[in-house]
Short mmCIF file of C-alpha atoms in Angstrom, two decimals:
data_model
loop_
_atom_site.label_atom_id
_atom_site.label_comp_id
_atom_site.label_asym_id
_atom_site.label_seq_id
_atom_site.Cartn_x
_atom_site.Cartn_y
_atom_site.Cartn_z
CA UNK A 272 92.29 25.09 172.35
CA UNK A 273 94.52 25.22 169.60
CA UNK A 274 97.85 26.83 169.95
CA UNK A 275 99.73 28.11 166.86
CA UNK A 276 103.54 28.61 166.60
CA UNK A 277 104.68 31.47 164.33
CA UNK A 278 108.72 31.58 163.09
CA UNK A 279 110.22 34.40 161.61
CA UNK A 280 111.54 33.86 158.33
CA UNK A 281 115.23 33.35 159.21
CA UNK A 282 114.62 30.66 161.89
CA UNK A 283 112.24 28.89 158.82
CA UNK A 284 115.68 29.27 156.59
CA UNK A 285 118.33 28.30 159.62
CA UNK A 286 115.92 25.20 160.68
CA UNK A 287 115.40 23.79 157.18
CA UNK A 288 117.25 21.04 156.42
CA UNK A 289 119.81 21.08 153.22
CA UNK A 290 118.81 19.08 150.27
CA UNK A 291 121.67 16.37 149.76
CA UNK A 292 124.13 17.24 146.86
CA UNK A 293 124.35 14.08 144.49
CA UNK A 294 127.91 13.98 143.42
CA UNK A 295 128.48 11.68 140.16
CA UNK A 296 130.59 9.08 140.89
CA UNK A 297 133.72 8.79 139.76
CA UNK A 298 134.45 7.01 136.45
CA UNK A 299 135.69 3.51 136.58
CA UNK A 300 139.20 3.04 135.50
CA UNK A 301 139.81 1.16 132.42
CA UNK A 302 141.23 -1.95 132.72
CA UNK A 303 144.92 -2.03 130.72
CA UNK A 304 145.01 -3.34 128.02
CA UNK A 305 147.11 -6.48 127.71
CA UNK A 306 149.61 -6.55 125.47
CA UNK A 307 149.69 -9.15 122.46
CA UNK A 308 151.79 -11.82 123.77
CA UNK A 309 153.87 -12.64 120.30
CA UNK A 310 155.55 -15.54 121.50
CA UNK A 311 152.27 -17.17 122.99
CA UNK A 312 150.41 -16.61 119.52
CA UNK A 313 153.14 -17.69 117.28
CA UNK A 314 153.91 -21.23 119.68
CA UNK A 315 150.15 -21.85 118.97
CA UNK A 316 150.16 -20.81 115.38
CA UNK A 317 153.61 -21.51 113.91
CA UNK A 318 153.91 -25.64 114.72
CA UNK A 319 150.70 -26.81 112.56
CA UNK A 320 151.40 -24.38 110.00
CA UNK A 321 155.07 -25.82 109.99
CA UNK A 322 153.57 -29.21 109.63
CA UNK A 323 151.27 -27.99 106.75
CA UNK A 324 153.99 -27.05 104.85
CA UNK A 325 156.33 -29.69 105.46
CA UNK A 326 153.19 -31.93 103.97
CA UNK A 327 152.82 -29.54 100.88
CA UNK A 328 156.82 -29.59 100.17
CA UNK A 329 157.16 -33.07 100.56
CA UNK A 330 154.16 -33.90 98.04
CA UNK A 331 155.47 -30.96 95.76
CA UNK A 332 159.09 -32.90 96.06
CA UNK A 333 157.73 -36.21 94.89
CA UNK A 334 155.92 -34.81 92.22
CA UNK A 335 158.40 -32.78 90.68
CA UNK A 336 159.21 -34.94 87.91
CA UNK A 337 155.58 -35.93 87.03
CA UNK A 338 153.99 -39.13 87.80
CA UNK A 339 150.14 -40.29 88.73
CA UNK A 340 149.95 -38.12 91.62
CA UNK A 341 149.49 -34.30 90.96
CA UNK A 342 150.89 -32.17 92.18
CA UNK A 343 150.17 -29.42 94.79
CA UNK A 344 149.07 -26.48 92.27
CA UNK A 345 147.38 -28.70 89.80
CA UNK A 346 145.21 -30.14 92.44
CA UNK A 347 144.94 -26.60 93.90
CA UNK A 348 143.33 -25.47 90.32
CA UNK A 349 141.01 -28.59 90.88
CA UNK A 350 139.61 -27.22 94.39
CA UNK A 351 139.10 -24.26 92.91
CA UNK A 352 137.08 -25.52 89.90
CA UNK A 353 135.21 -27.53 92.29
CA UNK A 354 134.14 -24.96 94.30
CA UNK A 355 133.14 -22.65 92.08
CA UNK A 356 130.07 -24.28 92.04
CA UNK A 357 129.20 -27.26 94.96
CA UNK A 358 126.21 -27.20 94.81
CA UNK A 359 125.50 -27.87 90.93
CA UNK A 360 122.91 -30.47 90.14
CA UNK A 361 123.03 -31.95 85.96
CA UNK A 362 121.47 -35.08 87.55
CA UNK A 363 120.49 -37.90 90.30
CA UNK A 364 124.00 -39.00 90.41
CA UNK A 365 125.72 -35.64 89.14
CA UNK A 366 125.57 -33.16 91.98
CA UNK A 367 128.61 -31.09 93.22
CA UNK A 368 131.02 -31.70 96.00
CA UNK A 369 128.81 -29.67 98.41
CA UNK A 370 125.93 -32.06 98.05
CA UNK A 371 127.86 -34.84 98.79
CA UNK A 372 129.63 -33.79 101.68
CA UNK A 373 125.91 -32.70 102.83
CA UNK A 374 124.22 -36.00 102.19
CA UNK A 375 126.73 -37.62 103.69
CA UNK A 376 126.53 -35.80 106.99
CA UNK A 377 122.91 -36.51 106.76
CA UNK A 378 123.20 -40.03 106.80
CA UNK A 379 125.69 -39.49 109.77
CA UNK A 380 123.39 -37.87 111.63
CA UNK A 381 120.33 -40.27 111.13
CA UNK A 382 122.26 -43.00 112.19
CA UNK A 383 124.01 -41.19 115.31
CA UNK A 384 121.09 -40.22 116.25
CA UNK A 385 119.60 -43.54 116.53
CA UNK A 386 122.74 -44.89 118.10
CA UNK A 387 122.13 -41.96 121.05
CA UNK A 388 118.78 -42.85 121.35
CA UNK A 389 119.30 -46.62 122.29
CA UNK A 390 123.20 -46.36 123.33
CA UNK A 391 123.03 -43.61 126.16
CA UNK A 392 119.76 -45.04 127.98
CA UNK A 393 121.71 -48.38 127.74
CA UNK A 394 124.75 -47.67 128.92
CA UNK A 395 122.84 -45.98 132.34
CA UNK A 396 121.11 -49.15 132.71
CA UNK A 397 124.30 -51.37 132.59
CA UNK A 398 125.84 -48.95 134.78
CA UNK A 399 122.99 -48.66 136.81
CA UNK A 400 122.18 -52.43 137.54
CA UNK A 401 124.88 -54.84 137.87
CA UNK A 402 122.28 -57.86 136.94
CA UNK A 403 121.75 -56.03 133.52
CA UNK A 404 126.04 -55.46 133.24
CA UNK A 405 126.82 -59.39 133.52
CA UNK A 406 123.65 -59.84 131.01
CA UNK A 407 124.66 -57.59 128.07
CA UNK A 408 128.65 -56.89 128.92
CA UNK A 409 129.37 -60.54 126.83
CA UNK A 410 127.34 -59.63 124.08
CA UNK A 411 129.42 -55.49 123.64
CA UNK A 412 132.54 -57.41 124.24
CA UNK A 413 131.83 -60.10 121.23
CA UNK A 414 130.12 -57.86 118.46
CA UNK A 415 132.02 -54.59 119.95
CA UNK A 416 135.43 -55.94 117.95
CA UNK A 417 133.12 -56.69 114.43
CA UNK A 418 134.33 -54.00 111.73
CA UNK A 419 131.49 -51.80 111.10
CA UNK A 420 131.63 -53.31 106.99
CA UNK A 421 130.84 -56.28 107.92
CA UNK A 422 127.47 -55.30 109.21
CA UNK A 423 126.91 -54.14 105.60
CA UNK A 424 125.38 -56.63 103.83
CA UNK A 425 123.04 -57.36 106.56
CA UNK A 426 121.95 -54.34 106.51
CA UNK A 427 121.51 -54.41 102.44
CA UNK A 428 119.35 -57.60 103.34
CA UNK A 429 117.22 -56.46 105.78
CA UNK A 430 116.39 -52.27 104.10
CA UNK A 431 116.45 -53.58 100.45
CA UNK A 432 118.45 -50.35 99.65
CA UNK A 433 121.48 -49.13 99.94
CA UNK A 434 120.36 -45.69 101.71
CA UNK A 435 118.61 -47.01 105.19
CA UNK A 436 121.83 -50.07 104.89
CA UNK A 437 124.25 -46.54 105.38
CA UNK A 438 123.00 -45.57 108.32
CA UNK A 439 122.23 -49.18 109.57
CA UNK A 440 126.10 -49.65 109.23
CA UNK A 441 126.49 -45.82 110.98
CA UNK A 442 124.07 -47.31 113.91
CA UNK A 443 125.79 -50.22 114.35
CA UNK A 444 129.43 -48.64 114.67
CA UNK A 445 128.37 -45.61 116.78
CA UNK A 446 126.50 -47.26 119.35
CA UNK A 447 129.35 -49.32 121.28
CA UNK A 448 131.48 -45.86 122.29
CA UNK A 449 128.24 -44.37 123.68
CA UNK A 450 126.74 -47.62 125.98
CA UNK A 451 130.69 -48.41 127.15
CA UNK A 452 131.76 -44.52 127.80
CA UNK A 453 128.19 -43.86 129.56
CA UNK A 454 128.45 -47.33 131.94
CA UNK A 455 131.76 -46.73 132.85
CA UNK A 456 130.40 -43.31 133.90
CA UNK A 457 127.66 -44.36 136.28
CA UNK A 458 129.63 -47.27 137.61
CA UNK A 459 131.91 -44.24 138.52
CA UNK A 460 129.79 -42.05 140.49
CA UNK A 461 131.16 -42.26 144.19
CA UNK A 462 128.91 -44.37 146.98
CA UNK A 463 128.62 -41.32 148.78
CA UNK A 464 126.29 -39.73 146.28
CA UNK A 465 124.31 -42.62 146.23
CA UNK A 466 123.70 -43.29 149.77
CA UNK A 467 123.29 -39.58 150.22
CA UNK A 468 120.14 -40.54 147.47
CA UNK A 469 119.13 -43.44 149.44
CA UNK A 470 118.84 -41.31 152.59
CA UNK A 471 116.94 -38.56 151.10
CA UNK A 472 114.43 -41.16 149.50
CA UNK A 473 115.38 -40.11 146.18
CA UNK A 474 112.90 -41.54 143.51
CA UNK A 475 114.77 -43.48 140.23
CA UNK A 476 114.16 -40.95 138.19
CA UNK A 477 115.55 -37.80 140.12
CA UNK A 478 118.64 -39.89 140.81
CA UNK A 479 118.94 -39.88 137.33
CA UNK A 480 118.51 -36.46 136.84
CA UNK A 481 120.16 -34.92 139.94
CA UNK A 482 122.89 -37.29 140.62
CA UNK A 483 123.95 -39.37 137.64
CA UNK A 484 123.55 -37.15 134.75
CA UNK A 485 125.35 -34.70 135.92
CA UNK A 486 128.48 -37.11 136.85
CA UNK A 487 128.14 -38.99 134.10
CA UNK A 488 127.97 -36.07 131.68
CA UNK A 489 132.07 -35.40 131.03
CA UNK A 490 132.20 -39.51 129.86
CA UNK A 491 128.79 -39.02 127.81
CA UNK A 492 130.34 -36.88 125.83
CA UNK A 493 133.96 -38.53 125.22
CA UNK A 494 131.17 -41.81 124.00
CA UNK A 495 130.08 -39.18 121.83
CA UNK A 496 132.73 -37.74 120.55
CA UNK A 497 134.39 -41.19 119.59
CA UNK A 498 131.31 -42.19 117.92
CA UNK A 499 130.97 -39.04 115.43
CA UNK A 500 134.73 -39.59 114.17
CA UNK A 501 133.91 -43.21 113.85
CA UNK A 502 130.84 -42.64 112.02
CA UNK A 503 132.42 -40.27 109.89
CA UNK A 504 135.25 -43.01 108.70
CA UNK A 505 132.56 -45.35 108.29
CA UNK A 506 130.13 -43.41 106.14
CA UNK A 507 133.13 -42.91 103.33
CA UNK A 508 133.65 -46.82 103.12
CA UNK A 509 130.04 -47.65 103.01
CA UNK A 510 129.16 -44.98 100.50
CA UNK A 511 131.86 -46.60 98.31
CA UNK A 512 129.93 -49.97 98.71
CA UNK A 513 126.67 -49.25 98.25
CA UNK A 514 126.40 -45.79 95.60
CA UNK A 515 124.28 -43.00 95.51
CA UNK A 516 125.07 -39.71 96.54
CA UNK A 517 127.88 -38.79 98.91
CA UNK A 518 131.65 -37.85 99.28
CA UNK A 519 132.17 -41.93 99.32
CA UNK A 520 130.54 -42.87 96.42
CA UNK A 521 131.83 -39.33 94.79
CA UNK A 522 135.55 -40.76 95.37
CA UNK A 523 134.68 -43.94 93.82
CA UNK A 524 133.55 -42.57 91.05
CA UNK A 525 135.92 -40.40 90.35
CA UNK A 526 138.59 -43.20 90.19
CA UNK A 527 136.36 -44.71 87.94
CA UNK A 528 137.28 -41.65 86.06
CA UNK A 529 140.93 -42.01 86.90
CA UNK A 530 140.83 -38.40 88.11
CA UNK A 531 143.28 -38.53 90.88
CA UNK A 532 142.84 -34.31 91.83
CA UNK A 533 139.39 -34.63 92.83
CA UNK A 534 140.22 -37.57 95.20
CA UNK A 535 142.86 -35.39 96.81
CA UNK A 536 140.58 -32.69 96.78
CA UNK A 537 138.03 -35.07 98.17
CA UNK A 538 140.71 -36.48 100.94
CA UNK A 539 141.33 -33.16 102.20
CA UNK A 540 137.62 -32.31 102.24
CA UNK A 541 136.66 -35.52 104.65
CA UNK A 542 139.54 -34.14 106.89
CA UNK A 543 138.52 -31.25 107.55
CA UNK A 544 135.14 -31.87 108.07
CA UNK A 545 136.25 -34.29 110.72
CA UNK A 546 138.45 -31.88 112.27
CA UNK A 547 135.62 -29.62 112.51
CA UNK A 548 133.25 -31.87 113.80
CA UNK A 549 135.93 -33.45 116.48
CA UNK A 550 136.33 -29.64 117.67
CA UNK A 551 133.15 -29.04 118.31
CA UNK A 552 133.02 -31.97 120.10
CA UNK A 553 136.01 -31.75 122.37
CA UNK A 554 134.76 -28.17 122.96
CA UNK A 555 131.45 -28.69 124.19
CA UNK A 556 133.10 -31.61 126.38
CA UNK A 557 135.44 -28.87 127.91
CA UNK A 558 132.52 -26.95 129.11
CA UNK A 559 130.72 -29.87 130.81
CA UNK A 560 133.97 -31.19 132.00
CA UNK A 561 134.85 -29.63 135.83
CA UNK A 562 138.21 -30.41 137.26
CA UNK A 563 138.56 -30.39 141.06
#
């Protein structure tokens, strides 16, 4: 038999259980603002734009009285004539300053590319194996000291053209920084790491991913980083030598004109493009760079 339980209405209300309030919660503070530290900003800013104008004066000073150097505001009027239009073309060897610089960096990064390529796995496997080190280390440390030029003309006799002879000569010079930075990187790595490998039964290839890489990364990219400023010297030089399109050949030939702005103009163009490319270098070495 069933039994049924009947409550009056205010026992129903007095057992019934509240519903829980849901208070908002309370607003996070704002962090304070910090205020602009003057002094910091103008000790970062003030020395190189110091040293700018100290340049600037100096070159205005010795060009006062005229001369074959310009000076400061006539080559100014040049840059700005210049780059009113980079990227003109009137023909195969009349293009504007923008092409150049861009052809150029092409040819930098054909033949930096091809230096990582063979220079990186390299420098791992002298690093790696100490019969491969005492094999190849005699050979870096006698063509290693040849001037990048000189590999020029055998690169003019092997391509045929002056193009592929570029960034032969770009190869050549970019590859030592990489295989030397990268060996001395894996000859680096502590023992520990390795015998921790050798205990785990770590295969070649995951020690190369898991262990090395990672430890070797920081002087991977200082290899790197030397090799894009030196392939950026070279490429100027070369370009002089061999014609064509580029900010080398572009300087040449305007001395042929005996137009003295546009190699200023030019000078300061190659400079900054290094700078740019050495910051974005150093700056993506910071990141992979961990200090204890």
């Amino acid at each position: 038999m069933v039994s049924a339980v009947f409550h009056s209405p205010g026992e129903a209300k007095a057992s019934a259980a509240p519903l829980p309030v849901h208070k908002p919660l309370p607003a996070r503070p704002k962090a304070p603002r910090q205020p602009l530290d003057v002094s910091a900003l103008l000790a970062r800013v003030l020395p190189p734009v110091l040293g700018l104008a100290l340049l600037i004066g100096l070159w205005a000073l010795l060009t006062f009285k005229g001369g074959p150097i310009p000076t400061p505001a006539a080559t100014w009027d040049s840059a700005v004539q210049l780059f009113s239009d980079p990227f003109y073309r009137k023909g195969p060897n009349d293009v504007g300053i923008g092409w150049n610089v861009l052809n150029s960096l092409q040819r930098v990064a054909l033949g930096f590319g091809l230096a990582a390529a063979v220079g990186i796995p390299l420098g791992f496997v002298i690093g790696r194996f100490e019969f491969a080190s005492r094999m190849v280390s005699p050979l870096i440390s006698l063509l290693k000291p040849v001037s990048p030029l000189a590999w020029l003309p055998i690169g003019l006799l092997v391509f045929k053209s002056a193009d592929p002879a570029a960034i032969w000569t770009i190869f050549i010079c970019s590859i030592w920084p990489m295989v030397v930075n990268t060996a001395v990187g894996v000859q680096r790595v502590p023992q520990d790491y390795l015998n921790v490998a050798r205990v785990l039964n770590l295969s070649e290839w995951k020690l190369l991913t898991r262990i090395l890489l990672p430890s070797v990364l920081p002087y991977m990219l200082t290899g790197v980083r030397l090799s894009v400023g030196t392939a950026w010297l070279v490429i100027v030089a070369a370009e002089m030598l061999t014609g064509g399109v580029g900010i080398g050949f572009w300087v040449w030939d305007e001395w042929n004109n005996l137009n003295v702005q546009h190699i200023i103009v030019a000078i300061f163009v190659i400079g900054i493009v290094g700078l740019l490319l050495e910051t974005a270098l150093v700056t993506l070495a910071k990141r992979f760079t961990f200090e204890e």
